[in-house]
Amino acid sequence: IVTGKEIRRAQPVRIEEVLRRVPGVVVRQSYAGGSRLDVSIRGVDGGRSRRVLILEDGIPISLNPYSEPDLYHAPAVEWLRGVEVVKGSGNILFGPQTLAGTLNLLTTLPPDKPTARADLDVGTYGYTRALASYGDALGDARYVVQALHRSGDGFRVQPFSSTDGMMKVAIPTWKDGEAMIKLQVRRETASSDDVGLTSAMWARDPRRPTLKPDDELVFERYAASITHKQRMDDDTKLTTLAYAYRTGRKWRRQDYTRSPVPGVAYERIAGDLGVQDGSLYFGSGNTVLDRTYDVMGVEPRLEHRFATDFVGHTVDVGGRVLYETADSAQRAGTTTTTYGGASQYAEARGTTGMGAYIQDRIAFRPDLLVTPGIRLEHARYARTILRQDLGSGPQDIDVRGTRDATGIIPGVGMIYGKKRAHVFGGLHAGYAPPRFTNAINANGFASNVKG
């Protein structure tokens, strides 16, 4: 666990500075703005953090947790009050990804007294950051409202600008219960290319600006959630999460090739024509990837403590029902700055995911804890391809396919010792549901791929 005290003491500028404090966690910043991260745990592929389950206040934040678990944003580091890290068999409480580990990013709680904060930072490369936050109590309810804007020119002439807003309201419910309502909005525009320097370019000028200044990604996210915690008695607690969010991503990328095509006029050529594979040929058009993702889910979690003879038990049991959709379109533009263009490809996808788990933390002695558990995951995929190039140019089609994937994830963990000095170990089955490109191929047929 990375505590709020550690975060305040470190005064991080970006969230990767916090995550790098956790042993075994490797973080690579994917662009100058610092909001898209590639996170890896224990050597697992860190591309778009798709093999690490990343949660915000217990709620998934990837594009589509089952079918496209890529991470395109992370909470602002200014909002963090802690980070929970789960490795090994403890992952069966979460899912669907249980290969590497789980990071739960905990955000600010509403205060019980008037609390205000305002920050303004400026720096090199045109960097600006402005933060405003206010929270208070209103009767038995508490609330906090936060806004953050960050922008800059980028260190390779890759400008970025992002604006985040969040509101949390805590309302007491019945006896020993509380509901936390959270609303979020985010909009980001950033230069984001898909090509690097050739070896010859790097040798000549390693600090050369981006080769594709017109490449740009526009990201929007809207989220709402409610987390209800109800204590039944001294030994039983029920937590229920309900959430929904929409993510929009438009990415325009200038067309290019690594070798010239006869009869094609290029906008420009970068590199050294006298060196084999030392040049890039940039066209006058672009490719626009336009995608919209919707996710909604409900998760009840029950915790109950009891004892049998001299052995203590803490049983966790819960489940999840989640539905996610994606609309994907690809267009070909005739300029490098358009977001329009002619339709080349379109498809619609939907996934229904269900998960359930049970885990028992068995305390044989005050210094010996053994935790067996098991998780079941099931997902049903549906994919409809609406437009595709079949050899004679793009045309409207209607190709459909479905597929089911099921995973059983057993695990057991052990810890011996005290809080400050202990040894631990664990064993569990790693599982990741197949992505759409693996579950259902471009012809609409189910692929023979195990999760």
C-alpha positions in Angstrom: 0.0 0.0 0.0 1.2 3.5 -0.8 -0.4 5.8 1.8 -1.6 9.3 1.4 1.2 10.5 3.7 3.8 9.0 1.4 2.2 10.6 -1.6 2.2 14.1 0.1 5.8 13.7 1.1 6.9 12.7 -2.4 5.0 15.6 -4.1 4.7 13.7 -7.4 4.0 15.6 -10.6 2.7 12.5 -12.4 1.0 9.3 -11.3 3.8 7.0 -12.5 6.1 8.6 -9.8 3.7 7.1 -7.2 3.4 3.7 -8.8 7.2 3.3 -9.1 7.4 3.2 -5.3 5.8 -0.2 -5.4 8.2 -3.2 -5.7 7.7 -5.2 -8.8 5.7 -2.5 -10.6 7.2 -1.1 -13.8 5.7 2.0 -15.3 6.4 3.5 -18.7 5.0 6.9 -19.6 3.6 6.7 -23.1 3.6 10.4 -24.0 4.5 13.9 -22.6 1.1 14.6 -20.9 1.6 11.6 -18.6 -2.1 10.5 -18.5 -1.6 7.3 -20.5 0.5 4.7 -18.7 2.0 1.3 -19.6 2.0 -0.6 -16.3 3.6 -4.0 -15.9 3.9 -6.3 -12.8 6.5 -9.1 -12.5 7.5 -8.8 -16.2 4.1 -9.2 -17.8 3.6 -7.2 -21.0 2.9 -3.6 -20.0 1.5 -2.4 -23.4 -1.5 -0.2 -22.6 -1.6 -1.8 -19.1 -3.9 -4.5 -20.6 -2.5 -7.3 -18.4 -2.8 -5.4 -15.1 -6.2 -4.8 -13.6 -6.4 -1.1 -12.7 -9.3 0.1 -10.6 -10.3 3.5 -9.3 -12.1 3.3 -5.9 -12.7 -0.4 -6.8 -14.2 0.3 -10.2 -12.6 -0.6 -13.5 -11.4 2.2 -15.7 -10.2 0.5 -18.9 -12.0 0.9 -22.2 -13.8 -2.5 -22.0 -12.7 -4.6 -19.1 -13.4 -7.9 -20.8 -12.9 -7.4 -24.5 -10.5 -4.5 -24.8 -8.8 -3.8 -21.5 -6.5 -1.1 -22.7 -5.9 1.9 -20.4 -6.1 5.3 -22.0 -6.2 7.4 -18.9 -5.4 7.4 -15.2 -6.7 9.5 -12.3 -4.9 12.8 -11.7 -2.2 12.3 -9.1 -3.5 15.4 -7.3 -6.7 13.4 -6.4 -4.9 10.3 -5.0 -5.1 9.5 -1.3 -3.5 6.0 -1.6 -2.8 3.0 -3.8 -3.7 -0.5 -3.0 -1.5 -3.2 -4.6 -2.6 -6.9 -4.9 -0.4 -9.6 -6.2 -0.7 -13.3 -6.3 -3.8 -15.2 -5.2 -5.5 -12.1 -3.8 -6.4 -11.2 -7.4 -9.3 -13.6 -7.3 -11.3 -11.0 -5.4 -11.3 -8.8 -8.5 -10.9 -10.0 -12.1 -11.4 -10.5 -14.9 -7.6 -10.0 -15.3 -5.7 -12.1 -12.8 -2.4 -12.6 -14.6 -0.1 -10.1 -13.0 -1.8 -8.0 -10.3 -4.3 -5.4 -9.3 -3.8 -1.7 -8.6 -6.7 0.1 -6.8 -6.2 3.9 -7.0 -8.0 5.6 -4.1 -9.2 9.1 -4.7 -10.1 12.0 -2.4 -12.8 11.6 0.2 -15.3 14.4 1.0 -14.2 16.3 4.2 -16.3 16.9 7.2 -15.3 20.6 7.5 -14.7 23.4 5.0 -11.6 22.6 3.0 -10.3 24.6 0.0 -7.2 24.2 -2.2 -5.9 26.1 -5.2 -2.7 25.6 -7.1 -1.0 27.1 -10.1 2.2 25.8 -11.6 4.1 26.9 -14.7 7.2 25.4 -16.2 9.4 24.9 -19.3 8.0 23.7 -22.6 4.9 25.8 -22.0 3.7 23.7 -19.1 0.8 24.9 -17.0 -1.2 23.3 -14.3 -4.2 24.8 -12.5 -6.1 23.0 -9.7 -9.1 24.1 -7.6 -10.9 22.0 -5.0 -13.5 22.7 -2.3 -15.3 20.4 0.1 -17.5 20.8 3.2 -20.3 19.1 5.2 -24.0 20.0 4.7 -26.0 18.5 7.5 -25.1 14.8 7.6 -23.9 14.8 4.0 -20.4 15.6 2.9 -19.1 16.7 -0.6 -16.0 17.7 -2.5 -15.7 19.3 -6.0 -12.4 19.3 -7.9 -11.3 20.7 -11.2 -7.9 20.3 -12.9 -6.4 21.7 -16.1 -3.0 20.7 -17.5 -1.4 21.8 -20.7 2.0 22.1 -22.4 3.9 22.2 -25.6 5.6 18.8 -25.1 9.3 18.1 -25.3 9.2 16.9 -28.9 6.7 19.5 -30.1 3.9 17.3 -29.0 1.4 19.6 -27.3 -1.3 18.4 -24.9 -4.2 19.8 -23.0 -6.5 18.0 -20.5 -9.3 19.1 -18.2 -10.7 16.9 -15.4 -13.7 17.4 -13.1 -14.8 15.3 -10.2 -17.6 15.5 -7.6 -18.1 13.2 -4.7 -21.1 13.3 -2.3 -21.3 11.0 0.8 -24.8 10.5 2.2 -25.7 8.4 5.3 -28.2 5.7 4.8 -30.1 3.9 7.5 -28.1 2.8 10.5 -24.3 2.3 10.0 -24.6 2.8 6.2 -23.3 5.3 3.7 -23.6 5.9 0.0 -20.8 7.5 -2.0 -21.9 9.1 -5.3 -19.2 10.1 -7.7 -19.4 12.0 -11.0 -16.5 12.5 -13.4 -15.7 14.2 -16.7 -12.5 14.3 -18.6 -11.5 15.8 -22.0 -8.0 15.6 -23.4 -6.4 16.6 -26.7 -2.9 15.5 -27.3 -0.4 15.1 -30.1 0.1 11.4 -30.4 2.0 9.9 -33.3 2.6 6.2 -34.2 6.1 6.3 -35.7 9.5 6.9 -34.3 12.9 7.8 -35.7 14.9 5.5 -38.0 18.3 4.5 -36.8 19.9 7.1 -39.1 17.7 9.8 -37.9 18.4 9.0 -34.3 22.2 9.0 -34.9 21.9 12.4 -36.6 19.6 14.1 -34.0 18.1 12.1 -31.1 16.1 15.1 -29.9 14.4 15.7 -33.3 10.8 16.8 -33.0 7.9 14.5 -33.9 7.8 13.4 -37.5 4.0 13.7 -37.6 2.9 17.0 -36.0 -0.7 16.7 -37.3 -1.3 13.3 -35.5 -3.7 14.0 -32.7 -5.8 12.0 -30.2 -9.0 13.4 -28.7 -10.2 11.5 -25.6 -13.4 12.1 -23.6 -14.7 10.2 -20.6 -17.9 10.5 -18.6 -18.5 8.4 -15.5 -21.0 8.0 -12.7 -20.9 5.5 -9.8 -22.4 4.9 -6.4 -20.8 2.8 -3.7 -22.9 1.8 -0.8 -21.5 0.3 2.4 -23.8 -1.2 5.0 -22.6 -2.8 8.2 -25.2 -5.5 9.2 -23.6 -6.2 12.6 -20.1 -6.2 14.1 -19.0 -9.2 12.0 -20.8 -8.6 8.7 -20.4 -5.9 6.0 -22.1 -5.5 2.6 -20.6 -3.3 -0.1 -22.4 -2.7 -3.3 -21.0 -0.9 -6.4 -23.0 0.3 -9.3 -21.3 2.2 -12.1 -21.5 3.3 -15.7 -19.0 5.2 -18.0 -18.6 6.2 -21.6 -15.2 6.6 -23.3 -14.8 8.3 -26.6 -11.5 8.2 -28.6 -10.8 9.8 -31.9 -7.2 9.4 -33.3 -6.1 10.8 -36.6 -2.8 9.6 -38.0 -1.0 10.8 -41.2 -0.5 8.0 -43.7 3.1 7.0 -44.4 5.2 4.2 -45.9 8.8 3.1 -45.5 9.4 2.7 -49.2 8.1 4.7 -52.2 5.1 3.5 -54.2 5.4 4.3 -58.0 3.0 7.0 -59.1 2.3 8.3 -55.6 3.0 12.0 -54.8 4.2 12.4 -51.2 3.7 15.5 -49.1 7.3 15.1 -47.8 10.1 12.7 -47.2 12.0 12.5 -44.0 15.3 10.8 -43.5 18.3 9.9 -45.7 17.5 8.6 -49.2 21.0 7.3 -49.5 20.6 4.9 -46.5 18.6 1.6 -46.9 15.4 1.9 -44.9 16.5 5.3 -43.7 13.5 7.3 -45.0 9.8 7.7 -44.3 7.4 8.8 -47.0 4.5 10.8 -45.8 1.2 11.0 -47.7 -1.2 13.9 -48.0 -4.1 12.0 -46.3 -4.7 10.4 -42.9 -6.5 7.5 -41.2 -9.1 8.3 -38.5 -9.8 5.7 -35.8 -13.1 6.7 -34.2 -14.3 4.5 -31.3 -16.9 4.8 -28.5 -17.0 2.4 -25.5 -19.8 2.0 -22.9 -19.6 0.0 -19.7 -22.1 -0.6 -16.9 -21.9 -3.0 -14.0 -23.1 -4.0 -10.5 -20.9 -5.7 -7.9 -22.1 -6.8 -4.5 -19.4 -7.8 -2.0 -20.1 -9.5 1.4 -17.6 -9.9 4.2 -18.4 -12.0 7.3 -16.2 -13.0 10.3 -16.7 -15.9 12.5 -14.7 -18.5 14.5 -14.6 -22.3 14.6 -13.0 -23.6 17.8 -9.7 -21.7 18.0 -9.6 -20.8 14.3 -10.7 -17.4 13.0 -12.4 -17.0 9.6 -13.0 -14.0 7.4 -15.1 -15.0 4.4 -15.4 -12.8 1.3 -18.0 -13.7 -1.2 -19.3 -11.6 -4.1 -20.0 -11.3 -7.8 -20.3 -9.0 -10.8 -22.5 -8.5 -13.7 -21.1 -6.2 -16.4 -22.2 -5.2 -19.9 -19.9 -3.4 -22.3 -20.3 -2.2 -25.9 -18.0 -0.7 -28.5 -18.6 1.0 -31.7 -15.6 1.2 -34.0 -15.2 3.1 -37.2 -12.2 3.8 -39.5 -12.2 6.6 -42.1 -9.7 7.7 -44.8 -9.2 11.5 -44.9 -7.8 13.5 -47.8 -5.9 15.9 -45.6 -3.7 15.4 -42.6 -5.9 17.4 -40.2 -9.4 16.2 -40.9 -11.5 14.0 -38.5 -13.9 13.3 -41.3 -13.1 11.2 -44.3 -14.7 8.3 -46.2 -15.9 5.3 -44.3 -13.5 2.3 -44.7 -14.5 0.0 -41.8 -17.2 -0.2 -39.1 -18.2 -2.8 -36.5 -20.3 -3.0 -33.3 -19.4 -5.2 -30.3 -21.0 -6.3 -27.1 -19.9 -8.4 -24.2 -21.8 -9.7 -21.1 -19.4 -10.6 -18.3 -20.2 -12.4 -15.1 -17.9 -13.2 -12.2 -18.3 -14.8 -8.8 -15.8 -15.6 -6.0 -15.4 -16.9 -2.5 -12.4 -16.6 -0.3 -11.7 -17.6 3.3 -8.9 -15.9 5.3 -8.1 -18.6 8.0 -6.2 -17.4 11.0 -4.8 -20.6 12.6 -2.7 -18.4 15.0 -2.2 -14.6 15.4 0.9 -14.9 13.2 -0.3 -17.5 10.6 -2.9 -16.7 8.0 -3.8 -19.1 5.1 -6.2 -17.9 2.4 -7.8 -20.3 -0.1 -10.3 -19.1 -2.6 -11.7 -19.6 -6.1 -13.2 -17.3 -8.8 -15.4 -18.1 -11.8 -15.4 -15.9 -14.9 -17.7 -16.2 -17.9 -18.0 -13.8 -20.8 -20.3 -13.9 -23.9 -19.0 -12.0 -26.9 -21.0 -10.7 -29.9 -19.5 -9.0 -32.9 -21.1 -7.5 -36.0 -19.0 -6.2 -38.8 -20.9 -3.5 -40.7 -18.4 -2.3 -43.3 -15.3 -3.8 -44.7 -13.0 -3.9 -47.8 -13.5 -7.3 -49.4 -11.1 -6.7 -52.2 -13.0 -4.3 -54.5 -13.2 -1.4 -52.0 -15.2 -0.8 -48.8 -18.8 -2.0 -48.8 -21.6 -2.5 -46.4 -22.0 -6.0 -45.0 -23.6 -7.8 -42.1 -21.4 -10.4 -40.6 -22.2 -11.6 -37.1 -20.5 -13.9 -34.7 -20.7 -15.0 -31.0 -18.4 -16.8 -28.6 -18.4 -17.8 -24.9 -15.3 -18.0 -22.7 -15.1 -19.4 -19.2 -12.3 -19.4 -16.7 -11.9 -21.0 -13.3 -9.3 -19.4 -11.1 -8.3 -21.2 -7.9 -5.7 -19.7 -5.5 -4.2 -20.0 -2.1 -2.0 -17.6 -0.1 0.0 -17.8 3.1 1.5 -15.2 5.4 3.6 -15.9 8.6 4.9 -13.3 11.0 4.2 -9.8 12.3 3.2 -6.7 10.4 6.8 -5.3 10.3 8.6 -8.7 9.6 6.9 -11.6 7.8 7.2 -14.1 5.0 4.5 -14.8 2.5 3.8 -16.9 -0.6 0.9 -17.9 -2.9 -0.2 -19.9 -5.8 -3.0 -19.1 -8.2 -4.1 -19.6 -11.8 -3.7 -16.6 -14.0 -6.6 -15.8 -16.4 -7.3 -13.1 -18.9 -10.4 -13.3 -21.1 -9.7 -13.2 -24.8 -9.9 -9.9 -26.6 -12.3 -9.4 -29.4 -9.6 -9.8 -32.0 -8.8 -13.2 -30.6 -12.3 -14.3 -29.6 -14.1 -13.6 -32.9 -12.1 -13.2 -36.1 -12.7 -10.7 -38.9 -15.0 -13.2 -40.7 -17.3 -13.4 -37.7 -16.3 -16.9 -36.6 -15.3 -17.9 -33.1 -11.6 -18.4 -32.8 -10.3 -21.5 -31.0 -8.5 -19.5 -28.3 -8.5 -20.2 -24.6 -8.7 -17.4 -22.1 
